[in-house]
Amino acid sequence: MIALFTDFGLSGPYTGQVKAVLASQAPGVPVIDLFADLPAGKPQPAAYLLAAYGPWFPDGTVLLGVVDPGVGSHRRAVVVEADGRIYVGPDNGLFELVLRRAGKARGWEIVWRPEILSASFHGRDLFAPVAARIAVAGLPTAMLRKNAVTRFPDWPDDLPQIVYVDHYGNAMSGLRAEMLPTAADLAAGGRRVARARTFSDVPQGSAFWYENSNGLAEIAVNGGRADIALGLTIGTPVTVLR
Amino acid sequence: MIALFTDFGLSGPYTGQVKAVLASQAPGVPVIDLFADLPAGKPQPAAYLLAAYGPWFPDGTVLLGVVDPGVGSHRRAVVVEADGRIYVGPDNGLFELVLRRAGKARGWEIVWRPEILSASFHGRDLFAPVAARIAVAGLPTAMLRKNAVTRFPDWPDDLPQIVYVDHYGNAMSGLRAEMLPTAADLAAGGRRVARARTFSDVPQGSAFWYENSNGLAEIAVNGGRADIALGLTIGTPVTVLR
Amino acid sequence: MIALFTDFGLSGPYTGQVKAVLASQAPGVPVIDLFADLPAGKPQPAAYLLAAYGPWFPDGTVLLGVVDPGVGSHRRAVVVEADGRIYVGPDNGLFELVLRRAGKARGWEIVWRPEILSASFHGRDLFAPVAARIAVAGLPTAMLRKNAVTRFPDWPDDLPQIVYVDHYGNAMSGLRAEMLPTAADLAAGGRRVARARTFSDVPQGSAFWYENSNGLAEIAVNGGRADIALGLTIGTPVTVLR
């Protein structure tokens, strides 16, 4: 299985061209759109999402992760194997939290280059062919060089910010709920919200936070939009109040 | 074939995780996105859409229908077999019109529970595995209990409201065109519109209503957006004028 | 492989129903969403996109192209074979630039009609079955009549307008970069922008134009939205300044 984790969008040509490459070069391998609407060009919040959502996938899944503001520059292209899953994408921190939380991890630089490499779309031209090769035949050692992936040691283990707003208006933070005191409140956008188990446990229109289905602390409003009600967007700070 | 009928959106993680479950547990079965943008948390308008769009699918199709504001509460999970198609989802009225219009229908409660059941995402954890099982091996009687599905007898046979606004701005009502007098006008948003056969039969910029390609009475503007021109949104009342 | 090039959107029922037809009638053939958000009802800008993106696909690809404001009228339905790829859709200019730039091209009118043909959704009822047939069994001569496809000789070889704005806010023109002087500037929305190789070659926040990954001249802002910064939308004129 190949899972796509990108800021490419679904409606325009980018995800489609990536899938056309995968369909040609890894025929029959299921391709799943995990996220196509990551914060455009912001690898840091995306990294905390990937660490929450990537390990949910079965062993052997190839995760094609592309949030790539430095495409066409000298940033490297990398492959990371972490706890049985393989991540392919730019060397810009996108895999930092996956690496940090993995029991067992290795990294490579992708040294292979396709015949035609556009300056702006390595997702299609470079990362998709490598992901296809891995899905079909395992790690292509001839395409790779053992090499340290760039690390971002100053990034926190949990990011006290909003990292994603979904289409319901729920706002995911980069905080793992299991790392928070059970009775902690969260504050964001000037509002303090208490924890609940799920939507139907609070009155209609009430704001709360809960452990979402992938373990992140998420701020929501039952029957409403937390992003609008609390003024939350990518990067809004989230404070833990005990 | 499995068709998805949800308010999950496509770009974020929800539909993707459902598809990952289906790809793992029902490998090779085509999965179709029928609707991913149903009115969030509103089973009633969705029920009229499902009754119009579900029966269009081939016999044997499994329709995974999830508009589930009560997820994590005590609402039941159900399977409905109606005229050769199988519907899986929450017991909140989403299948009421399918049941009411079916020649032959049966219902079950889903008593099986997965090892890990999140409080907020039964689409992924409960309904998708059941749908996969049905698509692969037919009705899994050990997972089900013969049980009346909750009925909503006060819901009308046709809903005189806007139930969906598509991305062109066309507004579908919950009224079947074949139930209306041929020469009826519709009124909505303070405007009265006459019937036409299709877009190209009225002048550019004109509002009209027509029988859409699945039988619903739909209000549209040739070359324009009916939602903006007439101020239509989910729940806007539609009146039949003879 | 079948690639979809439409204004149908992905979230609502239209693309899903097309894919359900394809899954039934061309089982196992990969279906790729190339574009689902073409300018609604505007075949001309779409034609310049299709000529840039269609030939990127492998030989034998079937491109289902539907931007069809005249659906239900007397406009014809056509099949075009151009340089080894096959295009299926309405006879409204959508294939004009593909035809004009092809080394080798042929065209047919689709004379076959399905048992049930809705007045408003030929993408599902007419074009998808024909595309499926072609993908599975080659050109179905019994469904076709050799016939000139309507030509649009007054359309320019390159369209000096914005033809697409992607979800990052980058604005593609209908101009092929290779047809422009290397050092040309472009002017649009009252702003003049110089050429760059890619995003990371200009300062954060700077506007520029570049040859995008399919050869079109595209106006972008590094780390920003060109559509908002320069006021660009479909149809905005683009001037070449030497």
XYZ file of C-alpha atoms in Angstrom:
726
model
C 0.000 0.000 0.000
C 1.202 3.501 -0.834
C -0.218 6.399 1.193
C 0.029 9.988 -0.037
C 0.719 12.695 2.499
C 1.018 16.005 0.648
C -0.090 19.584 0.140
C -0.881 18.866 -3.541
C -4.674 19.056 -3.390
C -6.866 16.484 -5.102
C -8.768 18.431 -7.727
C -5.880 19.812 -9.762
C -3.217 17.938 -11.699
C -0.617 17.195 -9.027
C -2.042 14.231 -7.129
C -3.365 12.805 -10.384
C 0.031 12.866 -12.039
C 1.630 11.232 -9.004
C -1.028 8.514 -9.164
C -0.486 8.038 -12.888
C 3.212 7.401 -12.206
C 2.346 4.964 -9.426
C -0.259 3.167 -11.547
C 2.335 2.711 -14.305
C 5.303 1.789 -12.139
C 3.587 -0.054 -9.281
C 0.562 -1.568 -11.014
C -1.990 -3.121 -8.701
C -0.632 -1.501 -5.545
C -3.438 0.343 -3.692
C -2.815 4.080 -3.398
C -4.498 5.887 -0.507
C -4.961 9.640 -0.152
C -4.083 10.145 3.505
C -3.792 13.922 3.412
C -3.752 16.114 0.294
C -4.360 19.397 2.087
C -1.431 19.749 4.455
C -0.489 23.346 5.235
C 1.092 24.452 1.935
C 4.838 24.627 2.229
C 5.020 24.061 6.013
C 6.918 20.869 6.841
C 6.941 21.402 10.610
C 3.223 21.068 11.447
C 2.986 18.322 8.827
C 5.719 16.374 10.625
C 3.599 16.075 13.770
C 0.617 14.900 11.751
C 2.689 12.312 9.923
C 4.015 10.919 13.199
C 0.419 10.520 14.399
C -1.061 9.107 11.193
C 1.812 7.195 9.554
C 2.188 4.445 12.184
C -1.551 3.713 11.915
C -0.846 2.108 8.513
C 0.034 -1.561 8.145
C 3.622 -2.756 8.181
C 5.251 -2.356 4.812
C 3.228 0.685 3.800
C 5.152 3.215 1.727
C 4.308 6.785 2.729
C 5.003 9.352 0.049
C 5.333 12.572 2.039
C 5.727 15.780 0.088
C 5.513 19.250 1.603
C 8.383 20.738 -0.261
C 8.913 24.492 -0.295
C 12.564 23.953 -1.231
C 11.854 21.924 -4.372
C 14.445 22.637 -7.040
C 17.006 23.893 -4.497
C 19.844 21.876 -2.987
C 17.738 20.228 -0.301
C 18.257 16.484 -0.400
C 15.729 13.757 -1.135
C 15.485 10.973 1.417
C 14.051 7.603 2.343
C 13.386 6.723 5.970
C 12.502 3.274 7.252
C 10.856 3.464 10.658
C 9.241 0.574 12.508
C 8.471 -1.320 9.331
C 7.100 1.539 7.263
C 8.985 3.443 4.588
C 8.783 7.189 4.105
C 9.896 8.930 0.907
C 10.205 12.692 0.486
C 12.266 15.845 0.917
C 14.906 16.203 3.636
C 13.292 19.165 5.355
C 12.096 17.860 8.703
C 8.934 16.210 7.439
C 10.124 12.891 8.887
C 11.718 14.318 12.059
C 9.015 13.186 14.466
C 8.601 9.826 12.795
C 12.328 9.276 13.285
C 12.343 10.557 16.836
C 9.485 8.336 17.987
C 10.495 5.194 16.091
C 11.818 2.178 17.926
C 14.002 1.330 14.965
C 14.838 3.693 12.121
C 17.267 4.083 9.234
C 17.697 6.772 6.613
C 19.120 7.144 3.104
C 19.669 9.903 0.615
C 18.128 9.313 -2.798
C 20.975 9.671 -5.302
C 19.092 8.352 -8.315
C 17.727 10.981 -10.674
C 15.168 10.451 -13.442
C 15.985 11.304 -17.047
C 13.663 14.280 -16.870
C 13.454 16.099 -13.559
C 11.301 19.214 -13.465
C 12.445 22.030 -11.182
C 9.114 22.250 -9.383
C 7.516 18.820 -9.173
C 9.770 16.222 -7.570
C 6.683 14.529 -6.131
C 5.878 13.296 -9.611
C 9.344 13.003 -11.130
C 11.515 11.755 -8.281
C 9.595 10.661 -5.192
C 6.784 8.761 -6.934
C 9.131 6.549 -8.983
C 11.177 5.768 -5.864
C 8.012 4.997 -3.866
C 6.748 2.769 -6.672
C 10.046 0.897 -6.798
C 9.989 0.334 -3.052
C 6.379 -0.850 -3.089
C 7.130 -3.322 -5.854
C 10.637 -4.534 -5.061
C 11.732 -3.262 -1.661
C 14.496 -0.787 -0.933
C 16.389 0.015 -4.136
C 19.884 0.178 -2.727
C 21.364 1.291 -6.046
C 19.226 4.432 -5.922
C 20.215 5.249 -2.335
C 23.231 6.262 -0.308
C 23.428 5.556 3.393
C 23.503 8.995 4.799
C 22.279 10.811 7.820
C 18.911 12.435 7.317
C 19.018 16.046 8.505
C 17.728 16.252 12.070
C 15.862 19.099 13.732
C 16.781 18.705 17.393
C 15.251 22.043 18.405
C 11.756 20.923 17.398
C 9.811 19.893 20.506
C 8.558 16.344 21.086
C 5.017 17.664 20.992
C 4.109 20.875 19.178
C 1.846 23.200 21.186
C 0.190 24.646 18.092
C -2.699 23.921 15.782
C -1.277 21.763 12.989
C -4.406 21.003 10.950
C -7.975 22.215 10.614
C -10.266 19.634 9.085
C -13.269 20.317 6.869
C -15.650 20.224 9.843
C -13.636 23.031 11.456
C -12.057 20.771 14.095
C -8.522 21.880 14.949
C -5.846 19.258 15.610
C -2.888 20.222 17.748
C 0.591 18.758 17.578
C 0.146 17.470 21.140
C -0.342 13.781 21.844
C -3.268 13.424 24.231
C -1.517 10.607 26.101
C 1.268 13.018 27.077
C -1.174 15.417 28.755
C -2.570 15.192 32.277
C -5.971 13.531 32.049
C -7.725 16.506 33.578
C -5.808 19.202 31.704
C -7.645 22.011 29.993
C -6.346 23.501 26.766
C -6.332 27.176 25.909
C -6.274 28.467 22.347
C -7.565 31.570 20.618
C -8.220 33.176 24.008
C -10.586 30.405 25.119
C -10.128 27.650 27.672
C -11.700 24.282 26.914
C -12.098 21.162 29.036
C -11.629 17.602 27.916
C -14.472 15.352 26.796
C -14.570 11.855 25.382
C -16.367 12.709 22.157
C -18.803 15.103 20.510
C -22.007 13.641 21.858
C -20.762 13.992 25.446
C -21.046 17.791 25.410
C -24.041 20.049 24.699
C -24.713 21.225 21.160
C -22.576 24.292 20.464
C -20.040 23.603 23.237
C -16.300 23.725 22.672
C -14.114 20.961 24.126
C -10.949 19.037 23.428
C -10.605 15.326 23.031
C -8.172 12.634 22.000
C -8.880 12.194 18.335
C -8.932 8.857 16.588
C -5.176 9.025 15.971
C -4.162 10.208 19.420
C -3.807 13.953 18.891
C -5.395 16.504 21.195
C -8.059 18.146 19.030
C -10.266 21.131 19.729
C -13.840 20.865 18.479
C -17.343 22.241 18.895
C -20.263 19.805 18.973
C -22.382 20.673 15.944
C -20.226 23.684 15.112
C -16.889 24.860 13.774
C -14.081 25.293 16.315
C -11.906 27.140 13.808
C -14.473 29.929 13.498
C -15.769 29.875 17.081
C -12.299 30.124 18.606
C -10.400 31.754 15.753
C -8.015 28.856 15.202
C -5.728 28.354 12.251
C -2.466 26.552 11.466
C 0.123 27.869 13.906
C -2.257 29.146 16.596
C -0.530 28.450 19.946
C -2.148 25.928 22.264
C -1.442 26.086 26.008
C -1.842 23.230 28.463
C -3.504 24.293 31.717
C -3.458 21.901 34.638
C -18.304 -2.443 -5.449
C -18.305 -0.329 -2.306
C -19.678 3.219 -2.549
C -18.898 5.838 0.094
C -21.647 8.229 1.096
C -20.310 10.463 3.892
C -19.588 13.913 5.236
C -15.897 13.001 5.711
C -14.382 15.166 2.976
C -11.738 13.825 0.618
C -8.649 15.901 1.336
C -8.171 15.144 5.021
C -7.485 11.821 6.708
C -10.973 10.383 7.146
C -11.876 9.045 3.720
C -8.290 7.892 3.246
C -8.294 5.850 6.427
C -11.625 4.281 5.501
C -10.159 3.358 2.112
C -7.024 1.938 3.719
C -9.206 -0.369 5.804
C -11.181 -1.400 2.735
C -8.027 -1.962 0.662
C -6.664 -4.234 3.405
C -9.845 -6.114 4.215
C -11.553 -6.179 0.828
C -8.582 -6.223 -1.555
C -9.456 -5.735 -5.197
C -12.971 -4.456 -4.552
C -13.512 -1.097 -6.328
C -14.283 1.737 -3.931
C -16.249 4.683 -5.303
C -16.588 8.125 -3.720
C -20.293 8.793 -4.243
C -20.563 11.765 -1.895
C -17.924 12.967 0.582
C -19.466 16.358 1.235
C -22.884 15.590 2.641
C -24.216 18.249 5.007
C -22.020 17.703 8.074
C -23.937 15.969 10.833
C -27.373 16.143 9.141
C -28.748 12.670 8.455
C -32.184 13.833 7.276
C -31.282 15.649 4.034
C -28.657 12.975 3.376
C -31.344 10.283 3.604
C -33.238 11.765 0.631
C -30.036 11.936 -1.402
C -29.148 8.352 -0.594
C -32.585 7.144 -1.678
C -32.060 8.914 -5.020
C -28.444 7.874 -5.620
C -28.113 4.468 -3.924
C -30.478 2.512 -6.192
C -28.562 3.782 -9.237
C -25.719 1.424 -8.267
C -25.547 -2.166 -9.501
C -27.077 -5.005 -7.532
C -24.783 -6.181 -4.788
C -23.184 -2.791 -4.189
C -22.309 -2.097 -0.572
C -23.074 1.494 0.387
C -21.108 2.742 3.367
C -23.234 5.639 4.596
C -21.854 7.725 7.434
C -23.334 11.018 8.606
C -23.002 10.393 12.261
C -23.426 13.240 14.738
C -24.138 10.706 17.488
C -20.891 8.768 17.098
C -19.668 7.480 20.438
C -23.148 7.712 22.003
C -25.612 4.845 22.367
C -27.003 5.126 18.854
C -26.911 1.706 17.230
C -25.001 0.596 14.145
C -27.018 -1.093 11.420
C -27.011 -2.957 8.143
C -29.930 -2.622 5.734
C -30.485 -4.783 2.671
C -32.829 -3.104 0.219
C -33.618 -4.306 -3.283
C -30.300 -6.108 -3.642
C -28.014 -3.411 -2.259
C -26.562 -3.343 1.236
C -26.275 -0.217 3.346
C -23.993 0.020 6.392
C -23.974 2.890 8.865
C -25.459 4.541 11.944
C -29.070 3.997 13.015
C -30.088 7.636 12.773
C -32.502 7.831 9.856
C -29.867 7.854 7.118
C -31.503 4.758 5.587
C -35.135 5.734 6.299
C -36.043 6.682 2.746
C -34.154 3.766 1.240
C -36.197 1.466 3.489
C -39.460 3.233 2.793
C -39.106 3.086 -0.988
C -37.659 -0.425 -1.228
C -39.701 -3.277 -2.659
C -37.938 -5.685 -0.341
C -35.904 -4.707 2.703
C -34.383 -6.210 5.836
C -32.387 -4.701 8.695
C -29.882 -5.833 11.316
C -28.063 -4.311 14.223
C -24.271 -4.664 14.123
C -23.320 -6.341 17.392
C -19.699 -7.055 16.474
C -17.148 -4.627 17.856
C -13.515 -4.278 16.767
C -10.684 -4.694 19.273
C -10.008 -0.989 19.132
C -13.003 1.281 18.665
C -12.335 5.007 18.774
C -15.036 7.206 20.261
C -15.199 9.481 17.229
C -14.500 7.489 14.077
C -16.770 4.478 13.673
C -16.610 4.962 9.909
C -13.058 3.664 10.003
C -13.201 1.313 12.976
C -16.631 -0.288 12.768
C -18.492 0.420 9.537
C -15.593 -0.049 7.096
C -14.636 -3.509 8.424
C -18.288 -4.597 8.248
C -18.650 -3.220 4.718
C -15.444 -4.963 3.667
C -16.651 -8.257 5.107
C -19.962 -7.949 3.277
C -18.283 -7.061 -0.014
C -15.978 -10.060 0.256
C -18.153 -12.732 1.849
C -21.768 -11.585 2.028
C -23.769 -10.800 5.129
C -21.759 -11.765 8.215
C -24.570 -13.151 10.321
C -22.308 -13.658 13.335
C -21.672 -9.909 13.448
C -25.361 -9.040 13.215
C -28.562 -9.349 15.184
C -31.933 -9.330 13.480
C -33.452 -6.228 14.884
C -35.741 -3.486 13.796
C -33.900 -0.503 12.409
C -35.232 2.679 14.015
C -37.865 4.223 11.776
C -38.729 7.879 11.328
C -42.400 7.799 10.331
C -42.830 11.552 10.662
C -40.346 12.252 7.881
C -42.228 13.022 4.642
C -41.985 10.831 1.539
C -40.421 13.759 -0.312
C -38.594 16.536 1.522
C -39.564 20.057 0.352
C -36.147 21.505 1.155
C -32.771 21.950 -0.449
C -30.749 18.868 0.514
C -27.504 19.451 -1.408
C -25.707 22.246 -3.219
C -23.170 20.995 -5.720
C -19.920 22.694 -6.669
C -21.545 24.427 -9.640
C -24.046 26.023 -7.273
C -26.966 23.849 -8.388
C -29.351 23.105 -5.522
C -30.941 19.672 -5.262
C -34.230 19.360 -3.407
C -35.501 16.291 -1.595
C -38.430 16.141 -4.042
C -38.616 13.473 -6.719
C -39.452 15.157 -10.016
C -41.722 12.283 -11.036
C -43.952 13.018 -8.023
C -44.556 16.607 -9.158
C -47.095 17.820 -11.694
C -45.290 18.162 -15.019
C -46.073 21.850 -15.290
C -45.427 22.740 -11.649
C -43.261 25.694 -10.759
C -41.019 25.630 -7.718
C -40.470 28.514 -5.324
C -37.385 28.859 -3.165
C -35.456 31.764 -1.733
C -38.293 34.110 -2.656
C -38.107 33.249 -6.359
C -40.425 31.218 -8.558
C -38.852 29.085 -11.269
C -40.389 27.137 -14.119
C -39.369 23.714 -15.302
C -36.991 23.102 -18.186
C -35.454 19.964 -19.643
C -31.824 20.968 -19.208
C -29.434 23.911 -19.016
C -29.146 24.625 -22.715
C -32.942 24.979 -23.016
C -33.008 28.270 -21.104
C -31.208 31.558 -21.788
C -27.804 32.199 -20.222
C -28.316 33.488 -16.683
C -31.868 32.144 -16.305
C -33.001 30.180 -13.270
C -35.084 27.050 -13.777
C -35.739 23.680 -12.241
C -35.289 20.336 -13.880
C -35.269 16.630 -13.153
C -31.640 15.902 -12.469
C -29.833 12.818 -13.657
C -30.951 10.873 -10.563
C -34.563 12.017 -10.525
C -34.469 14.838 -7.996
C -35.996 18.254 -8.664
C -32.982 20.568 -8.859
C -32.840 24.336 -9.110
C -30.130 25.729 -11.383
C -29.061 28.770 -13.365
C -27.710 28.281 -16.893
C -24.121 29.494 -16.781
C -24.497 30.708 -13.192
C -24.838 29.693 -9.560
C -28.358 29.097 -8.267
C -27.164 29.010 -4.656
C -25.953 32.608 -4.874
C -28.584 33.937 -7.282
C -31.499 32.650 -5.197
C -29.859 32.463 -1.766
C -30.241 28.697 -1.406
C -28.549 26.510 1.161
C -29.158 23.171 2.890
C -32.553 23.401 4.551
C -34.007 26.218 2.432
C -37.730 25.400 1.991
C -38.959 24.591 -1.514
C -42.636 25.102 -2.376
C -44.471 23.393 -5.220
C -46.756 25.773 -7.141
C -49.238 24.323 -9.561
C -5.269 3.959 -18.088
C -8.216 6.338 -18.163
C -7.612 9.954 -17.109
C -10.487 12.248 -16.134
C -10.339 15.862 -17.224
C -13.545 17.573 -16.107
C -15.285 20.339 -14.206
C -17.277 17.743 -12.186
C -15.615 18.217 -8.804
C -14.573 15.257 -6.688
C -16.694 15.523 -3.547
C -20.165 15.390 -5.067
C -21.785 12.593 -7.055
C -20.568 13.304 -10.586
C -17.011 11.976 -10.632
C -18.079 9.058 -8.457
C -20.817 7.997 -10.830
C -18.429 8.236 -13.788
C -15.974 6.031 -11.885
C -18.696 3.541 -10.999
C -19.483 3.170 -14.715
C -15.801 2.745 -15.509
C -15.276 0.214 -12.697
C -18.209 -1.836 -14.033
C -17.439 -1.580 -17.729
C -13.636 -1.430 -17.677
C -12.788 -3.464 -14.576
C -9.169 -3.329 -13.518
C -8.285 -0.317 -15.645
C -6.663 2.407 -13.487
C -8.647 5.641 -13.431
C -6.727 8.838 -12.707
C -8.213 12.188 -11.688
C -6.162 14.575 -13.820
C -8.336 17.639 -13.290
C -11.773 17.754 -11.660
C -11.892 21.513 -11.183
C -11.613 22.929 -14.663
C -13.319 26.295 -15.108
C -16.994 25.301 -15.013
C -18.535 25.403 -18.442
C -15.521 27.006 -20.218
C -14.093 24.694 -22.872
C -11.603 27.212 -24.268
C -9.195 27.617 -21.342
C -9.586 23.898 -20.641
C -8.459 23.114 -24.184
C -5.059 24.734 -23.581
C -4.634 22.808 -20.340
C -5.544 19.524 -21.989
C -2.993 20.106 -24.756
C -0.333 20.636 -22.072
C -1.309 17.777 -19.758
C -2.776 15.114 -22.061
C 0.401 14.259 -23.993
C 2.230 13.709 -20.681
C 0.268 10.469 -20.280
C 1.506 7.153 -21.657
C 0.591 5.979 -25.117
C -2.815 4.348 -25.168
C -4.252 6.449 -22.365
C -7.922 7.286 -22.760
C -8.662 10.865 -21.704
C -12.272 11.464 -20.752
C -12.621 15.219 -21.202
C -15.892 16.791 -20.148
C -16.496 20.524 -19.866
C -19.876 20.564 -21.421
C -22.096 23.634 -21.138
C -24.104 22.446 -24.147
C -25.050 19.059 -22.687
C -28.504 18.024 -23.818
C -28.418 20.324 -26.870
C -27.495 19.318 -30.408
C -23.738 19.554 -29.885
C -22.102 16.363 -31.066
C -20.115 13.850 -29.047
C -16.680 12.951 -30.404
C -13.629 10.743 -30.115
C -10.219 12.060 -31.134
C -7.098 9.950 -31.530
C -3.976 12.098 -31.345
C -0.412 10.807 -31.199
C -1.428 7.518 -29.627
C -3.834 8.831 -27.010
C -7.603 8.833 -27.285
C -9.809 11.686 -26.178
C -13.559 11.297 -25.568
C -15.957 14.168 -24.943
C -18.175 16.913 -26.346
C -17.518 18.563 -29.707
C -17.072 22.067 -28.349
C -13.415 22.902 -28.854
C -12.104 21.016 -25.840
C -9.842 18.994 -28.150
C -8.950 21.841 -30.544
C -5.416 22.387 -29.281
C -4.715 18.688 -28.917
C -5.705 18.281 -32.567
C -3.741 21.316 -33.722
C -0.515 20.258 -32.056
C -0.719 16.538 -32.835
C 1.619 14.951 -35.346
C -1.083 12.491 -36.292
C -4.765 12.847 -35.465
C -8.144 11.416 -36.423
C -11.662 12.202 -35.256
C -15.043 10.476 -35.076
C -18.554 11.359 -34.046
C -20.090 9.082 -31.429
C -23.336 7.840 -32.933
C -24.056 5.185 -30.310
C -26.569 6.132 -27.644
C -27.194 4.324 -24.353
C -30.641 2.984 -23.499
C -31.037 5.700 -20.891
C -29.459 9.054 -21.653
C -30.080 11.811 -19.135
C -30.359 15.339 -20.506
C -27.699 16.732 -18.177
C -25.058 14.086 -17.510
C -23.523 12.686 -20.678
C -20.239 12.259 -18.806
C -21.805 9.345 -16.956
C -24.281 8.054 -19.531
C -22.494 8.472 -22.847
C -18.815 9.391 -22.556
C -17.871 7.007 -19.724
C -19.267 3.894 -21.447
C -17.451 4.850 -24.665
C -14.207 5.491 -22.791
C -14.555 2.166 -20.978
C -15.131 0.348 -24.258
C -12.047 1.960 -25.798
C -9.887 1.164 -22.769
C -10.963 -2.475 -22.843
C -11.277 -3.240 -26.544
C -9.925 -0.373 -28.625
C -11.880 1.924 -30.889
C -15.478 0.701 -31.165
C -16.052 1.419 -34.843
C -19.709 0.417 -34.644
C -20.310 3.225 -32.162
C -18.543 5.824 -34.280
C -18.885 7.615 -37.586
C -15.882 9.054 -39.368
C -16.668 12.701 -39.315
C -14.865 15.951 -39.058
C -14.598 17.216 -35.513
C -15.641 20.862 -35.359
C -12.564 23.088 -35.556
C -12.012 26.485 -33.975
C -9.527 28.142 -36.324
C -9.850 31.545 -34.688
C -8.476 30.276 -31.375
C -4.797 31.254 -31.055
C -1.987 28.705 -30.879
C -1.189 29.946 -27.373
C -3.788 31.680 -25.224
C -2.529 34.857 -23.521
C -4.832 34.441 -20.530
C -4.887 32.733 -17.179
C -6.452 29.312 -17.779
C -6.191 27.737 -14.323
C -5.506 28.779 -10.742
C -4.295 25.915 -8.593
C -4.973 25.435 -4.898
C -1.707 27.139 -3.948
C -2.830 30.243 -5.836
C -0.411 29.732 -8.735
C -1.894 30.917 -12.030
C -1.229 28.944 -15.206
C -1.436 30.759 -18.519
C -2.333 29.240 -21.847
C 1.149 30.150 -23.105
C 3.797 27.498 -23.669
C 7.020 28.674 -22.062
C 9.094 27.261 -24.917
C 7.335 29.648 -27.341
C 8.390 32.706 -25.334
C 11.717 34.528 -25.522
C 13.881 33.215 -22.697
C 14.249 36.629 -21.131
C 10.651 37.757 -21.589
C 8.728 39.253 -18.715
C 5.015 38.648 -18.313
C 2.474 41.237 -17.262
C -0.852 40.341 -15.650
C -3.159 42.045 -13.194
C -1.215 45.276 -13.630
C 2.070 43.719 -12.502
C 5.183 42.816 -14.458
C 7.051 39.688 -13.411
C 10.397 38.301 -14.501
C 11.215 34.693 -15.179
C 12.796 32.359 -12.644
C 13.619 28.679 -12.683
C 11.580 27.725 -9.633
C 10.198 28.957 -6.315
C 13.358 28.664 -4.269
C 15.264 30.858 -6.748
C 13.380 34.017 -5.724
C 13.011 35.676 -2.306
C 10.075 34.741 -0.074
C 7.049 36.780 -1.123
C 8.341 37.598 -4.614
C 6.235 37.158 -7.729
C 7.777 35.533 -10.805
C 6.875 33.387 -13.749
C 8.342 30.043 -14.628
C 7.919 27.099 -16.939
C 5.762 24.747 -14.963
C 6.226 21.009 -14.879
C 4.053 20.585 -17.992
C 5.531 23.416 -20.011
C 3.046 26.211 -19.369
C 4.115 29.718 -18.343
C 2.827 30.036 -14.787
C 2.766 33.040 -12.483
C 3.538 32.336 -8.832
C 4.673 33.912 -5.574
C 7.274 32.103 -3.487
C 5.544 31.273 -0.219
C 2.401 33.187 -1.229
C -0.649 33.238 -3.472
C -0.227 34.831 -6.897
C -3.981 34.863 -7.495
C -4.528 37.162 -4.526
C -1.298 39.170 -4.777
C -1.814 40.013 -8.451
C -5.605 39.705 -8.704
C -5.540 36.840 -11.199
C -8.467 34.657 -12.184
C -9.535 32.533 -15.151
C -9.553 34.813 -18.187
C -7.191 37.500 -16.849
C -5.113 38.686 -19.870
C -1.391 37.944 -19.831
C 0.974 40.106 -21.900
C 4.428 39.089 -23.076
C 6.999 41.865 -22.666
C 10.337 41.459 -24.339
